[in-house]
């Protein structure tokens, strides 16, 4: 089978490494993957676009939102697109050098990226550990010294031959980061064509639009076309183009593949208006919860008119306070 | 004059501290401000809502995007809203303990938050410094030892009595973070009413909507109302409600105040549909560039049909590659 390279953000043992291991498993029928750590995302983009292999980049976290620099990099990459989306739970284990128990470490330094330290405050307090920031969780595990503790993804135990003192030491469960697996655009076309002809089920698409005219209603006009095509949108953000204040691009995630006639017709109409468009990723549809939005789920405060809206609600102190009008 | 507390994310010398100093100057006619560092944003939200003072929270960075946890916190805060927006350049100075030149430090450790270290790679390489992560740039400056270098906001020099070795040592200029100044909602109502009656010029509004029905077109229907009211939108994102997958809230920044009749009418219509709505901030309109979007500004690749679109562009290899259809 073909040997292929899969690039990820190093050092070994990052959450991106964990996503890359999942991707290598998932695409095992396509090749034997050598997982290769690179120092930053621009290096990954460059390696993929020069056809040295495929790459894995962080895309979105349910607590922190989009990884905007990676989003900007993919928008601006002439020859890379995503074809798979992989979710990794943000879960931390506590590690020591082999043969040391947690009791040997009480009161000693604990090392992780500042974000990692901030996500494991209960465990750190419970064992009276002294937080010591590292450049990454993986680096903290790699550079761990006897008598000290490092916090990092579970894969660091095996990678760096460490003892696992405790699993899932993060303060809150439920955080997850999603990654895109990227390849040169013609490879993505070929992979998609294969999946499509195998009737591989439903797809999602991430696409960027840049209206060349600006002013009120530009975005509404764009979304009207997607609505009229019956396309369901699951995420949407505006971004300044390459960070330039006062310019706008829009990034939408839609429940459809661009080759479906209704989506294709909508894209022809949008491009026909003169808007710039570029598809960033097409990948198999994720299983997603679809909870109805109930009142108990709403944030505190706000205005919410039910069927029995009182006459003159607009003039209440409550409406003034919540809408600031 | 009234003594008032203004809370910010510590330790002393963070970019948030710099924003708080700017806010204290800007609102000097309203009170004498004691600037108080707190350990995290939930503590700031709590202090503001219990009427201990006003607060400053990071909102958006032009490179990294929204500070999503702060956005989620403001959406869910029953009694806090923003009334001013302040921009701080993300610029780093290099500091030493007084009396040490950069030549004393060559080859020695340099300390900052990992993000700060990543933003000053050229300076670090030029002086052969050894990166050593800190929990924050301000903490790196506060804890600096002789012969070592710390990187941080310019205000750290005076705060921690350090020598400034070099100014603006970041690899790229032009990054800036915007902050909101927040207060209890009735205080924001009063400040806005005062500004409004003084004819203080134009305002911007940040507002959250949650449609109680879901499905294709929900967002388009919402934006149609804003378009038909002639409201100009400058930023827009979707967010899962409190991070719950499969639920949606929308956060829009608009060039208008909620008390302007066209905006008020649009809000009445949206709320009348049964959508949940809450205004997060109303503040004086920023001076913003409004560059026309020219072809040279577009990202690489993509599809862009000009007036002279060739017949059958949809069937070209180019369109297939860029749209992945």
XYZ file of C-alpha atoms in Angstrom:
650
model
C 0.000 0.000 0.000
C 1.095 3.585 -0.658
C 3.155 5.227 2.088
C 1.820 8.703 2.728
C 2.717 11.577 4.981
C 0.202 13.185 7.336
C 1.373 16.483 8.844
C 0.179 17.842 12.196
C 1.069 20.601 14.668
C 3.790 19.254 16.941
C 5.423 18.377 19.196
C 4.290 14.740 19.428
C 1.385 14.352 21.829
C -0.737 17.403 20.986
C -4.501 17.141 20.503
C -3.767 17.653 16.786
C -1.531 14.563 16.936
C -4.445 12.663 18.470
C -6.686 13.868 15.599
C -4.015 12.787 13.084
C -3.906 9.283 14.624
C -7.711 9.063 14.269
C -7.459 10.215 10.643
C -4.732 7.634 9.870
C -7.033 4.906 11.228
C -10.053 6.220 9.371
C -8.211 6.355 6.032
C -6.154 3.183 6.532
C -7.630 1.748 3.327
C -6.087 4.636 1.350
C -2.505 4.356 2.551
C 0.014 3.698 5.309
C 0.458 7.029 7.009
C 3.662 8.405 8.480
C 2.609 11.040 11.004
C 4.958 14.021 10.886
C 5.049 16.887 13.410
C 5.612 20.395 12.020
C 6.271 23.550 14.068
C 3.304 25.638 12.874
C 0.218 25.691 10.648
C 1.814 27.718 7.800
C 4.379 24.882 7.498
C 1.516 22.346 7.296
C -0.276 24.389 4.615
C 2.954 24.657 2.646
C 3.726 20.918 2.888
C 0.212 19.970 1.740
C 0.151 22.426 -1.162
C 3.546 21.267 -2.398
C 2.108 17.719 -2.473
C 4.337 16.293 0.232
C 1.279 14.738 1.900
C -1.992 15.515 3.699
C -2.471 17.612 6.816
C -4.577 18.014 9.945
C -5.504 21.467 11.250
C -7.633 22.551 14.220
C -10.876 24.153 13.034
C -13.357 24.832 15.823
C -13.707 24.313 19.557
C -17.116 24.333 21.203
C -15.905 26.621 24.026
C -13.367 28.851 22.243
C -15.059 29.061 18.821
C -13.279 28.971 15.480
C -9.486 28.730 15.242
C -9.534 31.899 13.188
C -5.896 31.976 11.988
C -6.358 28.458 10.540
C -9.632 29.496 8.927
C -7.911 32.533 7.361
C -5.043 30.294 6.181
C -7.414 27.853 4.451
C -9.383 30.682 2.800
C -6.141 32.047 1.362
C -4.551 28.723 0.361
C -4.601 28.356 -3.449
C -4.333 24.573 -3.381
C -5.735 22.985 -0.221
C -9.206 21.923 0.912
C -10.715 19.715 3.615
C -12.296 16.299 3.000
C -12.836 14.986 6.551
C -13.785 16.475 9.914
C -12.616 14.817 13.124
C -13.690 15.573 16.694
C -11.347 15.096 19.674
C -12.464 15.407 23.304
C -10.382 17.953 25.194
C -9.521 15.629 28.089
C -6.396 15.795 30.236
C -4.504 13.056 32.045
C -1.971 13.714 34.792
C 1.418 12.053 34.212
C 4.626 11.401 36.150
C 7.941 9.852 35.260
C 7.556 6.075 35.735
C 7.643 4.832 39.318
C 6.438 8.007 41.045
C 3.030 8.174 42.735
C 0.969 11.325 43.138
C 2.045 11.385 46.809
C 5.671 11.868 45.732
C 4.507 14.953 43.839
C 2.314 16.766 46.371
C 3.361 20.413 46.549
C 5.666 20.052 43.527
C 5.469 21.810 40.153
C 2.820 20.813 37.596
C 3.430 21.738 33.988
C 1.146 22.327 30.960
C 0.239 25.060 28.469
C -1.392 27.981 30.354
C -4.758 26.961 28.809
C -4.249 23.415 30.105
C -3.367 24.661 33.600
C -6.492 26.865 33.536
C -8.662 23.856 32.628
C -7.452 21.620 35.478
C -7.580 23.964 38.486
C -9.441 21.527 40.778
C -6.880 18.727 40.379
C -4.012 21.188 40.839
C -5.518 22.610 44.043
C -6.413 19.194 45.450
C -2.786 18.023 45.248
C -1.288 21.413 46.171
C 0.697 21.468 42.913
C 2.575 24.581 41.756
C 1.548 25.609 38.210
C 4.471 26.063 35.817
C 3.556 27.067 32.251
C 4.955 25.184 29.230
C 4.890 26.060 25.535
C 2.454 23.162 24.931
C 0.919 20.301 26.911
C 2.915 17.881 24.790
C 6.171 19.729 25.552
C 5.332 19.593 29.287
C 4.991 15.786 29.015
C 8.126 15.417 26.871
C 10.280 17.487 29.241
C 8.869 16.053 32.484
C 11.319 15.556 35.379
C 11.008 13.052 38.275
C 8.799 14.226 41.145
C 6.877 16.615 38.914
C 3.505 16.313 37.187
C 2.551 17.116 33.594
C -0.985 17.492 32.194
C -1.720 16.488 28.614
C -3.707 14.360 26.141
C -3.915 10.643 26.993
C -1.619 9.695 24.096
C 1.337 11.383 25.866
C 1.563 8.469 28.337
C 2.618 5.966 25.723
C 4.519 8.459 23.567
C 6.788 9.635 26.365
C 6.702 6.442 28.449
C 5.053 8.113 31.452
C 2.915 6.767 34.293
C -0.704 7.965 34.247
C -1.536 9.244 37.731
C -5.139 10.170 36.977
C -7.416 10.365 33.953
C -9.850 13.118 32.965
C -8.541 15.699 35.421
C -10.120 18.671 33.554
C -12.569 20.802 35.567
C -15.367 20.436 33.002
C -16.212 17.618 30.619
C -17.773 18.172 27.233
C -15.187 20.408 25.539
C -14.140 19.159 22.132
C -12.057 20.449 19.261
C -12.847 19.645 15.643
C -10.123 19.221 13.036
C -10.118 19.234 9.239
C -8.060 16.757 7.247
C -6.758 18.650 4.212
C -5.182 17.692 0.865
C -4.428 19.373 -2.490
C -7.687 20.422 -4.159
C -7.497 17.889 -7.022
C -7.036 15.079 -4.470
C -10.128 16.302 -2.599
C -12.038 16.370 -5.902
C -10.999 12.764 -6.554
C -11.835 11.560 -3.020
C -15.230 13.304 -3.196
C -15.984 11.894 -6.662
C -15.229 8.410 -5.339
C -17.422 8.889 -2.235
C -20.158 10.403 -4.392
C -20.212 7.563 -6.906
C -20.241 5.034 -4.027
C -23.384 6.788 -2.775
C -21.625 7.426 0.510
C -24.536 9.295 2.094
C -24.882 12.945 2.955
C -22.199 15.631 2.993
C -21.493 18.995 4.592
C -19.774 21.917 2.911
C -17.785 24.835 4.303
C -17.748 27.719 1.838
C -16.538 31.342 1.800
C -18.334 34.206 0.068
C -17.070 37.746 -0.478
C -19.655 40.210 -1.806
C -17.959 42.747 -4.072
C -20.539 45.380 -3.189
C -21.108 46.476 0.415
C -23.946 48.117 2.338
C -27.162 47.146 4.127
C -28.712 43.911 2.937
C -25.712 42.365 1.179
C -25.681 39.438 3.580
C -29.482 39.093 3.648
C -29.536 38.923 -0.175
C -26.875 36.199 -0.110
C -28.709 34.142 2.509
C -32.026 34.513 0.676
C -30.509 32.518 -2.188
C -29.424 29.744 0.193
C -32.833 29.744 1.927
C -34.722 29.631 -1.366
C -32.597 26.587 -2.314
C -33.748 24.895 0.923
C -30.197 24.653 2.258
C -29.769 24.178 6.011
C -26.940 26.216 7.530
C -25.283 24.955 10.717
C -22.647 27.636 11.309
C -21.992 31.109 10.006
C -19.446 33.864 10.685
C -18.216 37.067 9.106
C -14.469 37.781 8.970
C -12.481 40.791 7.765
C -10.612 39.714 4.595
C -7.082 38.772 5.785
C -7.827 40.806 8.923
C -8.335 44.118 7.012
C -10.760 46.268 9.025
C -13.889 47.270 7.155
C -13.855 44.368 4.664
C -16.085 41.292 4.908
C -15.978 37.661 3.990
C -18.645 35.174 5.135
C -17.961 31.572 6.034
C -20.951 29.210 6.048
C -21.284 25.518 6.902
C -24.160 23.901 5.023
C -25.879 20.514 5.150
C -25.352 19.638 1.485
C -22.665 18.819 -1.098
C -21.848 21.441 -3.743
C -22.625 18.947 -6.535
C -26.264 18.585 -5.389
C -28.373 20.415 -8.003
C -30.097 22.767 -5.498
C -26.721 23.839 -4.019
C -25.056 24.088 -7.418
C -27.857 26.280 -8.758
C -27.612 28.555 -5.699
C -23.836 28.855 -6.184
C -24.290 29.707 -9.866
C -26.710 32.447 -8.885
C -24.414 33.858 -6.176
C -21.351 33.792 -8.437
C -23.494 35.252 -11.223
C -24.122 38.304 -8.981
C -20.372 38.892 -9.021
C -19.724 37.594 -5.489
C -16.429 35.774 -4.927
C -16.891 32.157 -3.768
C -14.586 29.336 -2.754
C -15.397 25.962 -1.227
C -13.079 25.236 1.723
C -14.157 21.694 2.623
C -16.642 18.946 1.726
C -16.888 15.990 4.113
C -19.367 13.312 5.217
C -22.203 14.709 7.297
C -21.636 14.496 11.045
C -24.146 12.884 13.334
C -25.377 15.871 15.278
C -27.876 16.344 18.042
C -30.837 18.433 16.992
C -32.422 19.471 20.272
C -35.493 21.694 20.117
C -34.753 25.084 21.650
C -36.780 25.226 24.842
C -37.202 28.125 27.179
C -35.030 26.427 29.837
C -32.118 26.485 27.390
C -32.236 30.244 26.814
C -29.638 32.512 28.413
C -30.736 34.641 31.359
C -32.662 37.821 30.639
C -33.567 38.871 27.109
C -36.976 39.399 25.567
C -39.056 36.398 24.567
C -42.624 36.970 23.389
C -44.828 33.900 23.595
C -48.278 33.507 22.083
C -49.754 35.300 25.046
C -47.640 38.478 24.626
C -49.165 41.232 26.710
C -50.423 44.277 24.832
C -47.812 47.041 24.969
C -44.857 44.780 25.943
C -42.639 47.207 23.996
C -43.197 49.905 26.586
C -42.355 47.872 29.689
C -39.328 48.559 31.879
C -38.310 44.936 31.195
C -38.172 45.457 27.407
C -36.206 48.704 27.891
C -33.680 46.976 30.132
C -33.167 43.954 27.875
C -33.095 45.740 24.512
C -31.533 49.009 25.760
C -33.889 51.109 23.624
C -15.895 63.349 42.326
C -17.226 59.824 42.855
C -14.605 57.132 43.450
C -15.396 54.111 41.291
C -13.886 50.699 40.738
C -12.941 49.441 37.273
C -12.179 45.711 37.151
C -9.875 44.094 34.607
C -8.152 40.752 33.978
C -4.894 40.742 35.953
C -2.107 40.618 36.810
C -1.174 44.290 36.447
C 0.300 44.991 33.023
C -1.970 42.931 30.760
C -3.407 44.370 27.557
C -6.736 44.451 29.432
C -5.070 46.658 32.047
C -3.962 48.966 29.235
C -7.562 49.076 27.956
C -8.776 49.839 31.504
C -6.328 52.757 31.775
C -7.660 54.135 28.479
C -11.245 53.728 29.746
C -10.423 55.516 33.031
C -9.048 58.462 31.016
C -11.993 58.483 28.643
C -14.559 58.515 31.461
C -12.586 60.792 33.812
C -15.526 63.216 33.870
C -17.728 60.481 35.380
C -15.530 59.453 38.295
C -12.110 58.780 39.774
C -11.380 55.187 38.903
C -9.512 52.676 41.036
C -8.281 49.991 38.639
C -8.577 46.547 40.212
C -7.082 43.320 38.810
C -9.206 40.166 39.094
C -8.073 36.597 38.324
C -10.612 35.745 35.612
C -13.545 37.059 33.571
C -16.278 35.292 35.611
C -14.995 37.261 38.650
C -15.256 40.504 36.621
C -18.818 39.659 35.505
C -19.782 38.894 39.082
C -18.242 42.098 40.477
C -20.020 44.250 37.871
C -23.408 42.566 38.322
C -23.220 42.924 42.109
C -22.681 46.669 41.531
C -19.153 46.837 42.915
C -18.046 48.807 39.853
C -17.569 48.661 36.091
C -15.467 46.175 34.125
C -13.329 45.772 31.018
C -13.413 42.528 29.000
C -11.608 41.525 25.797
C -14.095 41.207 22.930
C -12.453 40.706 19.540
C -8.983 40.539 18.028
C -8.462 41.162 14.323
C -6.190 38.098 13.980
C -7.740 35.648 16.466
C -11.406 36.630 16.074
C -13.939 36.884 18.895
C -13.010 36.078 22.483
C -15.807 33.537 22.506
C -15.887 32.667 26.228
C -16.332 36.388 27.049
C -19.042 36.688 24.404
C -20.858 33.676 25.915
C -20.461 35.189 29.395
C -22.022 38.513 28.345
C -24.913 36.761 26.544
C -25.700 34.847 29.731
C -25.191 37.716 32.207
C -28.564 38.863 33.575
C -27.344 42.311 34.571
C -24.388 43.551 32.512
C -24.039 45.316 29.162
C -21.375 47.249 27.280
C -21.392 51.030 26.760
C -17.923 51.684 25.284
C -15.558 49.876 22.947
C -11.804 50.426 23.208
C -9.058 49.285 20.830
C -5.529 48.445 22.028
C -2.633 47.735 19.677
C -1.037 44.357 20.385
C 2.522 45.656 20.610
C 5.325 44.152 22.666
C 8.326 45.784 24.302
C 11.375 43.856 25.500
C 12.296 44.545 29.130
C 15.176 43.829 31.507
C 15.769 44.495 35.167
C 17.185 48.030 35.427
C 20.848 48.424 34.495
C 21.146 45.458 32.136
C 21.664 45.949 28.402
C 20.520 43.527 25.722
C 24.157 42.411 25.396
C 24.082 41.111 28.984
C 21.140 38.966 27.960
C 22.298 37.380 24.681
C 21.689 33.631 24.823
C 19.704 33.905 28.083
C 16.052 33.032 28.740
C 13.254 35.263 27.432
C 9.863 34.968 29.074
C 6.268 35.711 27.946
C 2.938 33.928 27.451
C 3.346 31.275 24.689
C 1.266 33.512 22.381
C 3.617 36.427 23.110
C 6.695 34.283 22.419
C 5.099 33.142 19.139
C 4.524 36.769 18.103
C 8.119 37.926 18.648
C 10.148 35.143 16.979
C 12.412 37.471 14.978
C 13.585 39.447 18.013
C 14.133 36.227 19.978
C 16.201 34.660 17.173
C 18.224 37.827 16.557
C 19.420 37.902 20.180
C 19.699 34.126 20.538
C 17.291 34.162 23.479
C 15.869 30.954 24.964
C 12.044 31.035 25.070
C 10.581 30.262 28.494
C 6.765 30.323 28.712
C 4.959 32.291 31.445
C 1.318 32.250 32.525
C 0.889 35.778 31.117
C 3.077 38.489 29.580
C 2.423 40.618 32.654
C 3.533 37.791 34.973
C 6.724 37.401 32.914
C 7.483 41.105 33.474
C 6.533 41.001 37.169
C 8.729 37.956 37.879
C 11.703 39.016 35.730
C 15.200 38.182 37.044
C 18.494 39.993 36.251
C 20.130 38.954 32.972
C 16.843 37.737 31.530
C 14.388 39.345 29.127
C 10.589 39.629 29.360
C 8.192 40.581 26.550
C 5.005 42.480 27.356
C 2.771 45.543 26.857
C 4.565 48.901 27.128
C 2.862 49.726 30.453
C 4.848 46.932 32.174
C 8.007 49.078 32.082
C 6.665 51.652 34.502
C 4.513 49.221 36.482
C 7.377 46.877 37.311
C 10.198 49.444 37.156
C 11.972 47.752 34.245
C 14.344 49.039 31.561
C 12.923 48.976 28.043
C 15.490 47.287 25.768
C 13.492 47.635 22.576
C 10.021 48.752 21.524
C 7.601 47.082 19.102
C 9.472 43.790 18.891
C 6.451 41.860 17.487
C 6.968 40.145 14.116
C 3.924 41.835 12.548
C 2.336 45.204 13.209
C -1.364 45.853 12.865
C -2.814 43.378 15.373
C -5.261 44.943 17.786
C -7.679 43.741 20.429
C -10.967 45.459 21.141
C -12.446 45.596 24.619
C -15.916 46.376 25.951
C -16.426 48.507 29.045
C -19.377 46.991 30.907
C -21.704 48.112 33.711
C -25.042 47.013 35.234
C -27.799 47.323 32.633
C -29.630 50.222 34.307
C -26.353 52.185 34.431
C -25.875 51.552 30.700
C -29.459 52.726 30.095
C -28.717 55.930 32.002
C -25.384 56.573 30.261
C -27.002 55.951 26.866
C -29.972 58.200 27.662
C -27.549 60.969 28.617
C -25.471 60.520 25.432
C -28.660 60.305 23.374
C -30.137 63.520 24.789
C -26.796 65.280 24.277
C -27.080 64.333 20.610
C -23.765 62.502 20.914
C -23.681 61.297 17.325
C -24.064 57.786 15.976
C -24.056 54.509 17.863
C -23.351 50.835 17.256
C -25.237 47.944 18.814
C -24.252 44.349 19.543
C -27.325 42.147 19.857
C -28.062 38.423 20.221
C -30.989 36.623 18.616
C -32.157 33.056 19.216
C -34.818 31.772 16.821
C -37.137 29.380 18.645
C -37.824 27.485 15.433
C -35.004 25.883 13.428
C -34.506 24.762 9.847
C -33.510 26.223 6.467
C -34.114 29.940 6.114
C -34.425 30.882 9.797
C -31.377 33.115 9.590
C -32.300 34.520 6.161
C -35.754 35.480 7.485
C -34.147 37.247 10.448
C -31.681 39.159 8.284
C -34.413 40.146 5.812
C -36.018 42.165 8.620
C -32.733 43.963 9.349
C -32.124 44.589 5.637
C -35.634 45.911 5.079
C -35.016 48.346 7.970
C -31.895 49.583 6.131
C -29.592 48.527 8.965
C -25.914 48.079 8.136
C -24.289 45.033 9.770
C -20.542 45.086 10.435
C -20.030 41.690 12.090
C -22.040 38.519 12.431
C -21.500 35.072 13.939
C -23.506 32.041 14.955
C -22.790 30.327 18.284
C -24.178 27.190 19.893
C -26.241 28.308 22.937
C -23.887 27.922 25.948
C -21.788 25.610 23.741
C -24.630 23.047 23.270
C -24.091 21.322 19.901
C -26.987 21.651 17.503
C -28.424 24.862 18.991
C -27.960 28.338 17.522
C -27.718 31.892 18.666
C -26.725 34.754 16.352
C -24.643 37.741 17.401
C -24.819 40.805 15.150
C -23.061 44.184 15.303
C -25.143 46.913 13.673
C -24.538 50.550 12.755
C -27.480 51.972 14.689
C -28.846 52.507 18.206
C -31.784 50.356 19.355
C -33.827 53.500 20.120
C -33.729 54.649 16.478
C -37.235 54.084 15.082
C -36.126 51.856 12.147
C -34.127 49.576 14.492
C -36.831 49.577 17.163
C -39.482 48.595 14.620
C -37.274 45.773 13.309
C -36.731 44.502 16.860
C -40.461 44.592 17.574
C -41.069 42.521 14.464
C -38.335 39.994 15.306
C -39.514 39.636 18.905
C -43.092 39.457 17.619
C -42.113 36.319 15.633
C -41.229 34.683 18.952
C -37.455 34.996 18.586
C -35.453 35.648 21.775
C -33.487 38.914 21.681
C -31.063 40.674 24.017
C -28.936 43.754 23.439
C -25.374 43.165 24.667
C -23.831 46.595 24.086
C -24.565 50.060 22.698
C -21.607 52.407 22.241
C -20.527 55.402 20.132
C -19.850 54.483 16.522
C -16.187 53.754 15.781
C -14.338 55.516 13.017
C -13.770 52.677 10.606
C -12.094 52.390 7.256
C -14.508 51.512 4.478
C -12.255 50.312 1.678
C -13.898 49.159 -1.531
C -13.276 45.448 -2.085
C -10.974 45.261 -5.068
C -9.777 42.189 -6.873
C -6.258 42.591 -5.441
C -7.684 42.203 -1.960
C -9.333 38.842 -2.642
C -7.788 35.641 -1.296
C -6.013 33.370 -3.767
C -8.150 31.097 -5.919
C -11.930 31.114 -5.728
C -14.483 31.915 -8.402
C -15.117 35.526 -9.340
C -17.371 36.264 -12.306
C -16.920 39.741 -13.755
C -19.176 41.423 -16.284
C -17.397 39.574 -19.037
C -18.122 36.090 -17.639
C -17.412 33.528 -20.338
C -20.377 31.421 -21.462
C -20.310 28.074 -19.687
C -17.934 29.103 -16.858
C -19.783 26.609 -14.651
C -18.348 23.707 -16.634
C -14.688 24.721 -16.522
C -12.037 22.748 -14.669
C -11.317 25.981 -12.756
C -14.883 26.234 -11.394
C -14.815 22.532 -10.459
C -11.560 22.964 -8.576
C -12.606 26.092 -6.688
C -16.165 25.092 -5.812
C -15.535 21.324 -5.492
C -18.749 20.482 -7.309
